[in-house]
mmCIF file of C-alpha atoms in Angstrom:
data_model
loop_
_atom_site.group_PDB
_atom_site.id
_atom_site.type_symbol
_atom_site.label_atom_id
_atom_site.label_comp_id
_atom_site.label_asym_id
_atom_site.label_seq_id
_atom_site.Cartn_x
_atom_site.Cartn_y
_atom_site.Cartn_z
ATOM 1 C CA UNK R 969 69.866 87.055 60.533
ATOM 2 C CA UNK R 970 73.293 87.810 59.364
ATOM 3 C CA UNK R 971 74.780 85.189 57.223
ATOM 4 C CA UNK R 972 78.183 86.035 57.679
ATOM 5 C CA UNK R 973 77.719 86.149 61.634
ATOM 6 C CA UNK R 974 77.089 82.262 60.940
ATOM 7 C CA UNK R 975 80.039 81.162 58.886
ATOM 8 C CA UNK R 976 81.965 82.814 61.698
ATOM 9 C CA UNK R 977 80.855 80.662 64.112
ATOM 10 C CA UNK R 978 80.590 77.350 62.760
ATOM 11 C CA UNK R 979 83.258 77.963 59.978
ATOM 12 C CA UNK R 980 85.875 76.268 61.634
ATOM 13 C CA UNK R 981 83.579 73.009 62.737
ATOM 14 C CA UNK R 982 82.386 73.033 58.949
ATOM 15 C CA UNK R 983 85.716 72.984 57.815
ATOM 16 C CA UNK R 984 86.939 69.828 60.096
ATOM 17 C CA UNK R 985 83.480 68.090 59.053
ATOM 18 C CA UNK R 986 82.927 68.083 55.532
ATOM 19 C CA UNK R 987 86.814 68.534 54.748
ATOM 20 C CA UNK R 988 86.971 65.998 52.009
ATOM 21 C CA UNK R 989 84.130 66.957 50.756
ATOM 22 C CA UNK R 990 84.556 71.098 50.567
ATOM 23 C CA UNK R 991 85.887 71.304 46.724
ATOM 24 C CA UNK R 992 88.045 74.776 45.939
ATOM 25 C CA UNK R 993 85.467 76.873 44.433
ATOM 26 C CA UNK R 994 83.611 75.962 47.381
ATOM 27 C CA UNK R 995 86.054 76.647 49.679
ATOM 28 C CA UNK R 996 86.756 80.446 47.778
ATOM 29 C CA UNK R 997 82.935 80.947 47.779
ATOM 30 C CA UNK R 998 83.139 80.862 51.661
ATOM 31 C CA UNK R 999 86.228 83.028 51.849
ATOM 32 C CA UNK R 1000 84.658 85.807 49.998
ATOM 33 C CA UNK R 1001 81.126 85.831 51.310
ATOM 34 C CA UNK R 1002 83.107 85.611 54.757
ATOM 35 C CA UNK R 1003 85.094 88.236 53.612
ATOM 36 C CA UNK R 1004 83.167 90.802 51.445
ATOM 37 C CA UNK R 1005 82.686 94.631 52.417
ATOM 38 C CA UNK R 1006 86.029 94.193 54.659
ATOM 39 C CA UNK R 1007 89.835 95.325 53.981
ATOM 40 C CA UNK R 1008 90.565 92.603 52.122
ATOM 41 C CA UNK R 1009 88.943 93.579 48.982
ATOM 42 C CA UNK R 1010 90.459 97.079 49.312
ATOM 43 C CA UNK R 1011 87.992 100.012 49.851
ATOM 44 C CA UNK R 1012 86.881 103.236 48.208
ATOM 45 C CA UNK R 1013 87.294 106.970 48.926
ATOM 46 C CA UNK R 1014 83.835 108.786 48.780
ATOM 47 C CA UNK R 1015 83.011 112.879 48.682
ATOM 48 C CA UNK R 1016 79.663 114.272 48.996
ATOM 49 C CA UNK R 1017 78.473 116.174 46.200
ATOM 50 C CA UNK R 1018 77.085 118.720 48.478
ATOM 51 C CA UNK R 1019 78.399 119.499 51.898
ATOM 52 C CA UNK R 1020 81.836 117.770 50.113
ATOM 53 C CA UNK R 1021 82.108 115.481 53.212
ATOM 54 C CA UNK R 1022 84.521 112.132 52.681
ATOM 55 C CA UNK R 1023 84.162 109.124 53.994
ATOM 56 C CA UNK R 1024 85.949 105.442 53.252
ATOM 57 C CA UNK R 1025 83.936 101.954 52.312
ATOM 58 C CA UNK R 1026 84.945 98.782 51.937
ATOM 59 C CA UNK R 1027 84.855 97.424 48.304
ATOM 60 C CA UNK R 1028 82.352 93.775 47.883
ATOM 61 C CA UNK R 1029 83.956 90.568 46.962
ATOM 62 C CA UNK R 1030 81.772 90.419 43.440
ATOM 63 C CA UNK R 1031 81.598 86.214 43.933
ATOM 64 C CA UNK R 1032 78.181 85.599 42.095
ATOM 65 C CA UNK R 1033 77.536 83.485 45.209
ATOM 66 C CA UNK R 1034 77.620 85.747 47.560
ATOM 67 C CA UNK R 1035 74.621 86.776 50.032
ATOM 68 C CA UNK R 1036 75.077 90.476 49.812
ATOM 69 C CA UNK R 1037 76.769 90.951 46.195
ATOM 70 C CA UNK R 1038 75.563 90.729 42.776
ATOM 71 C CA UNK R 1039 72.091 92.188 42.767
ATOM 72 C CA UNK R 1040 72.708 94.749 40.312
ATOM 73 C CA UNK R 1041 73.889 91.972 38.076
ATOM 74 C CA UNK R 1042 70.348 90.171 38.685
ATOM 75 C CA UNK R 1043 68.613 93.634 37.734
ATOM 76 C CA UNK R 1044 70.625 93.732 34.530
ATOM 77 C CA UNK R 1045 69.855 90.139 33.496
ATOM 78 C CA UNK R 1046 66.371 90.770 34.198
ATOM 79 C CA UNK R 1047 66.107 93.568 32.217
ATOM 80 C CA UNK R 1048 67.950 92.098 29.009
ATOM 81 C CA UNK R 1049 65.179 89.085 29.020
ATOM 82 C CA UNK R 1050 62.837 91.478 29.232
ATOM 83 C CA UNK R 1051 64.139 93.309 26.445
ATOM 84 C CA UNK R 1052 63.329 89.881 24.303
ATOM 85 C CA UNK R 1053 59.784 88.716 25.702
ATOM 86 C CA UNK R 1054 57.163 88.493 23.294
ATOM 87 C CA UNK R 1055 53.214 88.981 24.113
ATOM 88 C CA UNK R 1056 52.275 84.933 23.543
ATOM 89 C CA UNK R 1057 51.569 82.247 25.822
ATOM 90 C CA UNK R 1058 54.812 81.176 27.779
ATOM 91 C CA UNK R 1059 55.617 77.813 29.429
ATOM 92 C CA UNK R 1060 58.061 76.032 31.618
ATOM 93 C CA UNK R 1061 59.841 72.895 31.397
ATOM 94 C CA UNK R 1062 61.866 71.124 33.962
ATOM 95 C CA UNK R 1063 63.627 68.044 33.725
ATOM 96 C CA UNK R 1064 64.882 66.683 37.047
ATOM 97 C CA UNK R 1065 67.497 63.814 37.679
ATOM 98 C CA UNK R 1066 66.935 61.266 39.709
ATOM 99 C CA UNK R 1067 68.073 60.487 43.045
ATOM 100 C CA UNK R 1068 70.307 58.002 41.861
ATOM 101 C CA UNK R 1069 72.759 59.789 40.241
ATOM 102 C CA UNK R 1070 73.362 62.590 41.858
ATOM 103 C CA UNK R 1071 76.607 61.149 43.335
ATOM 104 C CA UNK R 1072 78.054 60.740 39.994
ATOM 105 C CA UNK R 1073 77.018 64.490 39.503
ATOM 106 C CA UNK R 1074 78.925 66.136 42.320
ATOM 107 C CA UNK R 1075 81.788 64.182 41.412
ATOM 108 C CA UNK R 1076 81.615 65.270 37.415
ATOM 109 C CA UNK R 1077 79.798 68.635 37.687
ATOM 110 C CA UNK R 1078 81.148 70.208 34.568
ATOM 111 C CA UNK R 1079 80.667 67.609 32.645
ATOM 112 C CA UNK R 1080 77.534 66.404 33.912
ATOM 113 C CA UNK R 1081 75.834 70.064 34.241
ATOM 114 C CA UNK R 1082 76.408 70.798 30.241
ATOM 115 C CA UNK R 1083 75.451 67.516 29.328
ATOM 116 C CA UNK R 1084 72.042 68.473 31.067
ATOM 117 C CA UNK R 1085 71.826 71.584 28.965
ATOM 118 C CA UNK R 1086 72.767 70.237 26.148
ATOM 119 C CA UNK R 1087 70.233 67.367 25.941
ATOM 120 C CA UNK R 1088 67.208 69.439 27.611
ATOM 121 C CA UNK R 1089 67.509 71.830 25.286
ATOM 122 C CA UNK R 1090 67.979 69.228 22.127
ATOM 123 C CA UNK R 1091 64.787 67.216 23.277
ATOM 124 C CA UNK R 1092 62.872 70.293 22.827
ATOM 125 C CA UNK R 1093 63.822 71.233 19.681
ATOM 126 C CA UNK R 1094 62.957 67.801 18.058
ATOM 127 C CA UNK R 1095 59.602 67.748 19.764
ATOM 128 C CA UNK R 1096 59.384 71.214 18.212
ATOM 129 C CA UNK R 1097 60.714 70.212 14.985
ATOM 130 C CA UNK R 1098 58.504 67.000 14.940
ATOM 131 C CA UNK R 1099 54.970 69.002 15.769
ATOM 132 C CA UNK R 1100 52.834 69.461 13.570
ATOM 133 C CA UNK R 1101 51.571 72.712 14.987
ATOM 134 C CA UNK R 1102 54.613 74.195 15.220
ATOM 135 C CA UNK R 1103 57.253 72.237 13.161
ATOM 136 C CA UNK R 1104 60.574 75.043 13.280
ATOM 137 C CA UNK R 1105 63.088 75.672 15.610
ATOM 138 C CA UNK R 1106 62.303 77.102 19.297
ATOM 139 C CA UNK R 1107 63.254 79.938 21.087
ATOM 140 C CA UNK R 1108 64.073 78.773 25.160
ATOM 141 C CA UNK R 1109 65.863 80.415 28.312
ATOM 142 C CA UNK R 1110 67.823 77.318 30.344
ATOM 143 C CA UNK R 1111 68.663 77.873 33.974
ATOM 144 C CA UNK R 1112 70.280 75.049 36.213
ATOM 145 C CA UNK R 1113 69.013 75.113 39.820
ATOM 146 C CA UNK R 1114 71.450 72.502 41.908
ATOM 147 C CA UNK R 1115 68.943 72.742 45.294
ATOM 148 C CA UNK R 1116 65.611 72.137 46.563
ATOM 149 C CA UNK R 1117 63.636 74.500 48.425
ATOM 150 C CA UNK R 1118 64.894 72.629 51.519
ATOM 151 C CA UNK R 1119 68.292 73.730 50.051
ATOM 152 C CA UNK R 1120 69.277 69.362 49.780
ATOM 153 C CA UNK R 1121 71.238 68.469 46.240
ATOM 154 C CA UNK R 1122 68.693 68.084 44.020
ATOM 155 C CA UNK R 1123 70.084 68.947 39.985
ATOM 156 C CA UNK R 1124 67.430 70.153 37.698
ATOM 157 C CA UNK R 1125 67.241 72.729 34.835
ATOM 158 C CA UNK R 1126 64.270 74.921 34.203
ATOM 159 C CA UNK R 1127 63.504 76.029 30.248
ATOM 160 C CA UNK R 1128 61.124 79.192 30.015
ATOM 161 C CA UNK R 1129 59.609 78.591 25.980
ATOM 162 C CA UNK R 1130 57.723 81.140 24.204
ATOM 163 C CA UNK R 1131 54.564 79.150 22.553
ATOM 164 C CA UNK R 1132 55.214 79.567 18.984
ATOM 165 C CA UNK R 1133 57.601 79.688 16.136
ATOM 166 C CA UNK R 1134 58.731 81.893 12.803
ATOM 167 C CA UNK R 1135 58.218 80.475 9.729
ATOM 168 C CA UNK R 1136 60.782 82.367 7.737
ATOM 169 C CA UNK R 1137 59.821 81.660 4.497
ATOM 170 C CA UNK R 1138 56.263 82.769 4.491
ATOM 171 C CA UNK R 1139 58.022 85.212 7.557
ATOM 172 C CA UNK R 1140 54.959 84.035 9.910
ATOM 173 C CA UNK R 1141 54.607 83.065 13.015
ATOM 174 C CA UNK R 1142 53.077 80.232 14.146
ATOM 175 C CA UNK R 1143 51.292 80.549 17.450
ATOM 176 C CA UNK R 1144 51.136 77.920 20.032
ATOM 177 C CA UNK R 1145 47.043 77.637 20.629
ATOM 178 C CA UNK R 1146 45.511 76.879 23.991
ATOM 179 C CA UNK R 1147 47.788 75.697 27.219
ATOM 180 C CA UNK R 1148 48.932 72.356 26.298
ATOM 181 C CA UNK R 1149 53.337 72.637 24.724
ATOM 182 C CA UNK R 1150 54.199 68.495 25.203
ATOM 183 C CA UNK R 1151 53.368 65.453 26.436
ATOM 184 C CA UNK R 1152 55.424 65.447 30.161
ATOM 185 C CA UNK R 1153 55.932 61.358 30.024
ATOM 186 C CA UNK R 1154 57.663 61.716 26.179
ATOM 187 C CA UNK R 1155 60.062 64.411 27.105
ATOM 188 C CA UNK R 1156 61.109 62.438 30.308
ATOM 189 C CA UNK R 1157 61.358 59.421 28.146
ATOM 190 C CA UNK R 1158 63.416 61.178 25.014
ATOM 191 C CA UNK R 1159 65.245 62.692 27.906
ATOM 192 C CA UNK R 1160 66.472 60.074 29.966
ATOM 193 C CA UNK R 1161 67.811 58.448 26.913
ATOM 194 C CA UNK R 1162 69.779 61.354 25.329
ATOM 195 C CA UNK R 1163 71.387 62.116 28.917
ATOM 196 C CA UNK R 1164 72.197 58.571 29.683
ATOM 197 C CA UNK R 1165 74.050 58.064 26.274
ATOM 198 C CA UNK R 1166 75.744 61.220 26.412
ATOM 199 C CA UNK R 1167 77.276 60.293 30.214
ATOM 200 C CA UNK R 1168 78.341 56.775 28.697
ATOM 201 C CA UNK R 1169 79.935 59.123 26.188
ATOM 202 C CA UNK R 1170 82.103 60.816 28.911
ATOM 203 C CA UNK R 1171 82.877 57.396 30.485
ATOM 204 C CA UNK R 1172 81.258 57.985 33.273
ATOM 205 C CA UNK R 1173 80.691 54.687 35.609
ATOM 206 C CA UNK R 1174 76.781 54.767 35.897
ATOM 207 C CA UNK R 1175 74.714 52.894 38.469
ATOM 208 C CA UNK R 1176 71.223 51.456 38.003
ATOM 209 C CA UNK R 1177 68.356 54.177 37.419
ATOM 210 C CA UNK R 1178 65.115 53.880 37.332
ATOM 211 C CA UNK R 1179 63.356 53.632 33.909
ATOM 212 C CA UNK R 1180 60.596 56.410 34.812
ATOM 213 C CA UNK R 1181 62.233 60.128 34.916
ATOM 214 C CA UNK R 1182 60.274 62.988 36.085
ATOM 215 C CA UNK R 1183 59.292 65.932 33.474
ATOM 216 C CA UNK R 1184 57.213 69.019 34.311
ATOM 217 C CA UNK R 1185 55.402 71.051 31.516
ATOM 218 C CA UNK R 1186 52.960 73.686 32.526
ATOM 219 C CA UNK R 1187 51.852 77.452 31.156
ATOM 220 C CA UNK R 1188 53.293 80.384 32.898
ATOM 221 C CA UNK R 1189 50.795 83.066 31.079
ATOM 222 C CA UNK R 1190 52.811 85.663 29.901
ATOM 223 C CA UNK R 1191 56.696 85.044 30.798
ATOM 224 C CA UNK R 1192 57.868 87.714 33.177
ATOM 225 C CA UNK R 1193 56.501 85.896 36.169
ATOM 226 C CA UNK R 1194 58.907 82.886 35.485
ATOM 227 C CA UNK R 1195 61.818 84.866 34.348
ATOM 228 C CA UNK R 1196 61.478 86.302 37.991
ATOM 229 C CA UNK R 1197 61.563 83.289 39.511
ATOM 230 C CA UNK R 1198 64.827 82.521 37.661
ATOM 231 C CA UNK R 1199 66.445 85.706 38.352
ATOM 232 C CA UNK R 1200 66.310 85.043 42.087
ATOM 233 C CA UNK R 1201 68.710 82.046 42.298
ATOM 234 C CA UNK R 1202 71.119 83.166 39.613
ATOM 235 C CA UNK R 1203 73.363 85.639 41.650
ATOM 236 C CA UNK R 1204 73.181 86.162 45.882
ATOM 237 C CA UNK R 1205 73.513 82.220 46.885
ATOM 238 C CA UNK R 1206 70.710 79.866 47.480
ATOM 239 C CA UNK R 1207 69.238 81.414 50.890
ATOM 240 C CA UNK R 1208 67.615 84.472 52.096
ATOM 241 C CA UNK R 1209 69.296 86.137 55.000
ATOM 242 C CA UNK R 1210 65.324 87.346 56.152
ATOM 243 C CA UNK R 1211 65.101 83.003 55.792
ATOM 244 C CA UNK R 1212 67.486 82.184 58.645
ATOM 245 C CA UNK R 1213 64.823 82.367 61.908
ATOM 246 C CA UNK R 1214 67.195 81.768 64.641
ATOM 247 C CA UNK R 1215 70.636 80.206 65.626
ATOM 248 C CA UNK R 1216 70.225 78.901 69.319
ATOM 249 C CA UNK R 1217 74.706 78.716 69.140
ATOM 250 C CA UNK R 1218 74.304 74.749 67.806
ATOM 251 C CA UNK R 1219 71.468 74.702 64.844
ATOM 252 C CA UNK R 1220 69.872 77.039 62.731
ATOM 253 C CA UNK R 1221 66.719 77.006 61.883
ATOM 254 C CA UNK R 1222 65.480 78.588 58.049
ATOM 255 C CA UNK R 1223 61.918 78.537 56.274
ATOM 256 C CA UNK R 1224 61.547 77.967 53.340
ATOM 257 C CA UNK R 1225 57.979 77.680 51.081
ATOM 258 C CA UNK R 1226 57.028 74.038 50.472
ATOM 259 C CA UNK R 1227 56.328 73.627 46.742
ATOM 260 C CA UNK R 1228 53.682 70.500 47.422
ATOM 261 C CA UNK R 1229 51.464 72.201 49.730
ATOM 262 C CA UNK R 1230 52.552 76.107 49.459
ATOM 263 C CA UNK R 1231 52.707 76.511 52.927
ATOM 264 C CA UNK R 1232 55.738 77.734 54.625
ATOM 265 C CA UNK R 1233 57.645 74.744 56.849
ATOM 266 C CA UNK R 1234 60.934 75.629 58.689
ATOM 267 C CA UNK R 1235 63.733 73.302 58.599
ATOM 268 C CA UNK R 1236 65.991 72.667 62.120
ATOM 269 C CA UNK R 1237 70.181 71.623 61.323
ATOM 270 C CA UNK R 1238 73.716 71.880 62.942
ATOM 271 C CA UNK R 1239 75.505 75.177 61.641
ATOM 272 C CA UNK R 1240 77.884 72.830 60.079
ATOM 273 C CA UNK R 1241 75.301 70.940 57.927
ATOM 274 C CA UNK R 1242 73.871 74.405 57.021
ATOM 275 C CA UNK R 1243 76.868 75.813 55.664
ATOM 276 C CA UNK R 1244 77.650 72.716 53.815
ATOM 277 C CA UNK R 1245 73.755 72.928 52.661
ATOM 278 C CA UNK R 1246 74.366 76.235 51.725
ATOM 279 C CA UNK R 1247 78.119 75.853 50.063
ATOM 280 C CA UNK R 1248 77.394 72.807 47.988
ATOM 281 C CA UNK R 1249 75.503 74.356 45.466
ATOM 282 C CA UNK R 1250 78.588 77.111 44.672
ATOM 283 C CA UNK R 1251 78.992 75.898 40.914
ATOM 284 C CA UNK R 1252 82.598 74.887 39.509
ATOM 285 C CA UNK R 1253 84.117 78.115 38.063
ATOM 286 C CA UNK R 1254 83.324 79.611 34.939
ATOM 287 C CA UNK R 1255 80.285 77.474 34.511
ATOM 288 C CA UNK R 1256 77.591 79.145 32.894
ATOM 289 C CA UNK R 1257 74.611 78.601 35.193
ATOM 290 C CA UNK R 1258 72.014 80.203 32.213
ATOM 291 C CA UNK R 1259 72.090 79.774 28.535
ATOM 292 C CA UNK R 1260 69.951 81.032 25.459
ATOM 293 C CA UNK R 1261 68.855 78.807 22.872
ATOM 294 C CA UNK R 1262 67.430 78.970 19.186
ATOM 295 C CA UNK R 1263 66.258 82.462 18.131
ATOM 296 C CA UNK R 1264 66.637 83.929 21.762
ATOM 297 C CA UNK R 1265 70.462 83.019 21.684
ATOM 298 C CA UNK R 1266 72.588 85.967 21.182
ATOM 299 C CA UNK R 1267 73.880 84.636 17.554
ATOM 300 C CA UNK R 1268 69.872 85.394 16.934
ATOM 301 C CA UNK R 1269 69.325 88.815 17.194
ATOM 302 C CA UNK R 1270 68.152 89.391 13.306
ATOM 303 C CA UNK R 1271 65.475 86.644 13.759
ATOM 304 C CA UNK R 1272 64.406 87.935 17.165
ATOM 305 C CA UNK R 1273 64.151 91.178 15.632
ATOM 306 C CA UNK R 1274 61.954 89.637 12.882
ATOM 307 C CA UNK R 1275 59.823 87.931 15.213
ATOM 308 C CA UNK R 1276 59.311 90.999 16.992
ATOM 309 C CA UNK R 1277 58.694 92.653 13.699
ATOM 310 C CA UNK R 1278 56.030 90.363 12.977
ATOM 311 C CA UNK R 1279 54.074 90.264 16.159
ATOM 312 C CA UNK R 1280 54.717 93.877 16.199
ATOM 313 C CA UNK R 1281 56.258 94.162 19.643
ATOM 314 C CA UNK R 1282 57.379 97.971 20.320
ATOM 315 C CA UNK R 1283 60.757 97.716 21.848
ATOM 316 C CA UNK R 1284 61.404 100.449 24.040
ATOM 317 C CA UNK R 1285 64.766 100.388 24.897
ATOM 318 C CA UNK R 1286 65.300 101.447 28.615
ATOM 319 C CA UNK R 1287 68.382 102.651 29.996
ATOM 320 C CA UNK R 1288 70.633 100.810 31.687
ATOM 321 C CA UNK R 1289 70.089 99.909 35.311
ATOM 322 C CA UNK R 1290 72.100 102.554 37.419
ATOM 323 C CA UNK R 1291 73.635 101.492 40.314
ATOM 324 C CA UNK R 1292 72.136 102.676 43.642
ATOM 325 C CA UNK R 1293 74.261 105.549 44.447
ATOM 326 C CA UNK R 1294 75.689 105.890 48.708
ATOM 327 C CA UNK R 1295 74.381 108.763 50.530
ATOM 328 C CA UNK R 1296 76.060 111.361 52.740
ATOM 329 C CA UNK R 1297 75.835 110.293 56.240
ATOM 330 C CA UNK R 1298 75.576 114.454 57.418
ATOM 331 C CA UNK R 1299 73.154 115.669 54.220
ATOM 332 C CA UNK R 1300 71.800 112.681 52.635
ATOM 333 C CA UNK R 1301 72.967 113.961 49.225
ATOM 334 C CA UNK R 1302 74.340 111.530 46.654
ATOM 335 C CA UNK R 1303 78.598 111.141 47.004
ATOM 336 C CA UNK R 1304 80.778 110.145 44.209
ATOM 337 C CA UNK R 1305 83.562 107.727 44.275
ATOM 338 C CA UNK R 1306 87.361 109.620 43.995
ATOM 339 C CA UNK R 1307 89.593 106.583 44.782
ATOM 340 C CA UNK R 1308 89.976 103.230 44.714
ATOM 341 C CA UNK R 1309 92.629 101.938 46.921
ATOM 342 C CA UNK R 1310 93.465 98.308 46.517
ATOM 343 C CA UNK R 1311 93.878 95.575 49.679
ATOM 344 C CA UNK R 1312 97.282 95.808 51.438
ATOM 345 C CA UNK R 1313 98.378 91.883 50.352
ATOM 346 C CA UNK R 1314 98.461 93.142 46.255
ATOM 347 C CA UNK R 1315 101.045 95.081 47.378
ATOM 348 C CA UNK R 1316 103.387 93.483 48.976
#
């Protein structure tokens, strides 16, 4: 089902409903999904490079929340993590907030978001730091996820950690053995605390949370599996247009894949609460929703390369994803684009 054909209809109902709640980048995230491929973005002038046919297209909005933008972006980030997996043992780590404070999250989502990164990705280094086995800094991929499969508010960031580390004096690495990276209750604990003091930091007023936080560590074999997963959320929205079942003109209905039992449930809500389901997870602009950390950050690229070097990775460097390229209507032969002509309104 057509995503756009629902904001049209329950747009305006969504809007009266949740109008102190809609913030500005949410409200621009719904203007531009509404409006992508349409004359407000302007459109192109295209010539087939055979029969020489032309034909006009609307240009896309580019809004990294968008349903039917940014999946050339998700190819390209894809393929650069690629470019930088290693052949060891790969695992997973999520820390989750608690229910508790996710109203002081939407109301502080900057600050509270990079406080998240910034402390997940701390706690592992000095569990790192402090093992025995391992004992040097770590190399981690950080993506924030805002929703649950059920699309509700639900903060959490996931860390994708190679098993191992360099030593570079002896220029060594140090490989991770068996399927065990940290103890799930410690990082939760060490967690919690660093989070907690850095939101008193901010000033933020906190409420009462509980003293038990929920950490997940588990092996992912061999990386590109998780970094899949990832991909999927970080451009394109939260939903699946082939998710959205049926819209009976009052509620929608979406599936979605339960994570507890793996079975697929459906979910039954207004087209208002949808939207807003849908629209509260836009992030606040600018926000960086995935971040590199110890020798996979970009500022490492002459220790990745040694790491590489000393596991003997061959790097094959691929080209660069192309994108798809629009076919003649009459001949089916690839068309170029001649023009670009912007919208009407950046004109006058």
């Amino acid at each position: 089902m057509n995503l756009t054909t629902v904001i049209e209809r329950y747009q305006a109902g969504f809007e009266t409903q949740y109008a102190g709640r809609i913030s500005p980048d949410q409200r621009h995230a719904l203007g531009a999904a509404l409006s992508c491929r349409t004359e407000r973005y302007g459109e192109m002038k295209l010539r087939c490079t055979s029969c020489h046919w032309q034909q006009s297209r609307f240009n896309s909005c580019g809004h990294r929340s968008c349903h039917r933008c940014q999946n050339h972006d998700t190819t390209r980030w894809l393929e650069r993590q690629m470019q930088k997996l290693l052949p060891v043992e790969y695992f997973m780590v999520t820390f989750t907030l608690p229910y508790e404070l996710r109203a002081v999250v939407r109301q502080h989502q900057a600050e509270v978001y990079s406080a998240m990164f910034a402390c997940a990705a701390s706690t592992l280094k000095s569990f790192g730091a402090n093992d025995t086995k391992l004992g040097s800094d770590m190399g981690m991929t950080a993506v924030l996820h805002t929703h649950s499969r059920r699309l509700d508010y639900h903060p959490h960031i996931h860390l994708v950690v190679p098993g191992g580390c360099l030593n570079r004096r002896r220029k060594q690495w140090k490989k991770l053995r068996g399927h065990y990276l940290f103890n799930e209750f410690a990082l939760a604990k060490v967690f919690r605390a660093r989070l907690l003091d850095a939101l008193r930091i901010l000033g933020l007023n906190l409420p009462q949370v509980p003293r038990q936080w929920v950490a997940n560590c588990r092996n992912v074999g061999k990386g590109k599996p998780a970094l899949k997963y990832l991909s999927r959320y970080l451009y394109r929205g939260v939903v699946s247009e082939n998710n959205i079942v049926s819209d009976d003109g009052t509620h929608i209905t979406f599936r979605y894949m339960d994570s507890q039992t793996g079975k697929v449930g459906t979910r039954k809500i207004t087209g208002e609460h949808f939207l807003w389901l849908v629209f509260q997870h836009v992030l606040p602009k600018g926000f960086r929703r995935v971040r590199d950390y110890g020798f996979l950050h970009g500022n490492s690229k002459r220790i990745l390369r040694l790491i590489q070097t000393v596991l003997r990775v061959v790097i094959i460097s691929s080209p660069a994803a192309i994108r798809p390229s629009f076919k003649c209507l009459r001949c089916k032969s690839p068309m170029l684009i001649i023009a670009f002509i912007p919208p009407s309104w950046r004109s006058t």
